[in-house]
Amino acid sequence: MLSAEEEREAVSAIVARFPRERTWLLPVLWHVVEELGWLNKDRIAWVSESLNIPYAEIYGVASFYSLFRWEPTASPEVHICTDVICTLHSGDKLYEDLKWASGDGTFTAVSVTCLGRCDASPACLVNYSPVEKATTSAVLNRVRALTTQSANGGGDA
Ligand code: FES
């Protein structure tokens, strides 16, 4: 676990890799999440200082996108679309089933808004890889494969 000062330095290092223009805000936030695990008030404040963009503006952008993490999560991470089209194709039931199955802490199930894959609803991402016309068993099989791969030293689950 990093100290607050180490986290601040890590955020500064991430920001330094990008042009200091507000159009790079989303890539900066994405890298903060990927490299430090999640967003929080301190990390947003440090991005705000570094990019000279108001905290409220950054918070507004970050909170708009449901794929940003705001707390530590178990990996693999499963994002299930529960927006209108996917709900019409049982995305809400898929989310409920996966949320229940994730109760043992072996993966994380997150409800998200439209993933832009309405044609393949219910749409779902497992570690950001799409599962089209997702079913509970298909998603759990993908999760198990990633978990086994990770346990065997085959990369991130
Ligand atoms: S509504 Fe689910 S992907 Fe668009």
mmCIF file of N, CA and C and ligand atoms in Angstrom, residues 81 83-86 114-118 123, ligand 1:
data_model
loop_
_atom_site.group_PDB
_atom_site.id
_atom_site.type_symbol
_atom_site.label_atom_id
_atom_site.label_comp_id
_atom_site.label_asym_id
_atom_site.label_seq_id
_atom_site.Cartn_x
_atom_site.Cartn_y
_atom_site.Cartn_z
ATOM 1 N N CYS A 81 -24.288 -4.509 -18.534
ATOM 2 C CA CYS A 81 -25.154 -3.396 -18.920
ATOM 3 C C CYS A 81 -26.571 -3.642 -18.414
ATOM 4 N N ASP A 83 -28.819 -1.056 -18.859
ATOM 5 C CA ASP A 83 -29.549 0.043 -19.506
ATOM 6 C C ASP A 83 -30.769 -0.535 -20.229
ATOM 7 N N VAL A 84 -31.555 0.323 -20.847
ATOM 8 C CA VAL A 84 -32.882 -0.056 -21.329
ATOM 9 C C VAL A 84 -32.880 -1.275 -22.254
ATOM 10 N N ILE A 85 -32.090 -1.219 -23.315
ATOM 11 C CA ILE A 85 -32.137 -2.302 -24.301
ATOM 12 C C ILE A 85 -31.715 -3.628 -23.664
ATOM 13 N N CYS A 86 -30.640 -3.591 -22.898
ATOM 14 C CA CYS A 86 -30.171 -4.834 -22.281
ATOM 15 C C CYS A 86 -31.147 -5.352 -21.232
ATOM 16 N N CYS A 114 -25.192 1.918 -20.843
ATOM 17 C CA CYS A 114 -24.999 1.392 -22.196
ATOM 18 C C CYS A 114 -23.524 1.269 -22.583
ATOM 19 N N LEU A 115 -23.167 0.082 -23.021
ATOM 20 C CA LEU A 115 -21.795 -0.202 -23.444
ATOM 21 C C LEU A 115 -21.628 -0.007 -24.952
ATOM 22 N N GLY A 116 -22.685 0.446 -25.596
ATOM 23 C CA GLY A 116 -22.606 0.655 -27.040
ATOM 24 C C GLY A 116 -22.675 -0.644 -27.825
ATOM 25 N N ARG A 117 -23.151 -1.701 -27.203
ATOM 26 C CA ARG A 117 -23.285 -3.000 -27.867
ATOM 27 C C ARG A 117 -24.718 -3.502 -27.762
ATOM 28 N N CYS A 118 -25.664 -2.608 -27.966
ATOM 29 C CA CYS A 118 -27.074 -2.949 -27.833
ATOM 30 C C CYS A 118 -27.453 -4.091 -28.773
ATOM 31 N N ALA A 123 -25.410 -7.042 -23.031
ATOM 32 C CA ALA A 123 -23.978 -6.848 -23.229
ATOM 33 C C ALA A 123 -23.238 -6.875 -21.891
HETATM 34 S S1 FES B 1 -28.334 -0.809 -23.649
HETATM 35 FE FE1 FES B 1 -26.885 -2.326 -23.126
HETATM 36 S S2 FES B 1 -25.300 -2.101 -24.553
HETATM 37 FE FE2 FES B 1 -26.703 -0.547 -25.037
#
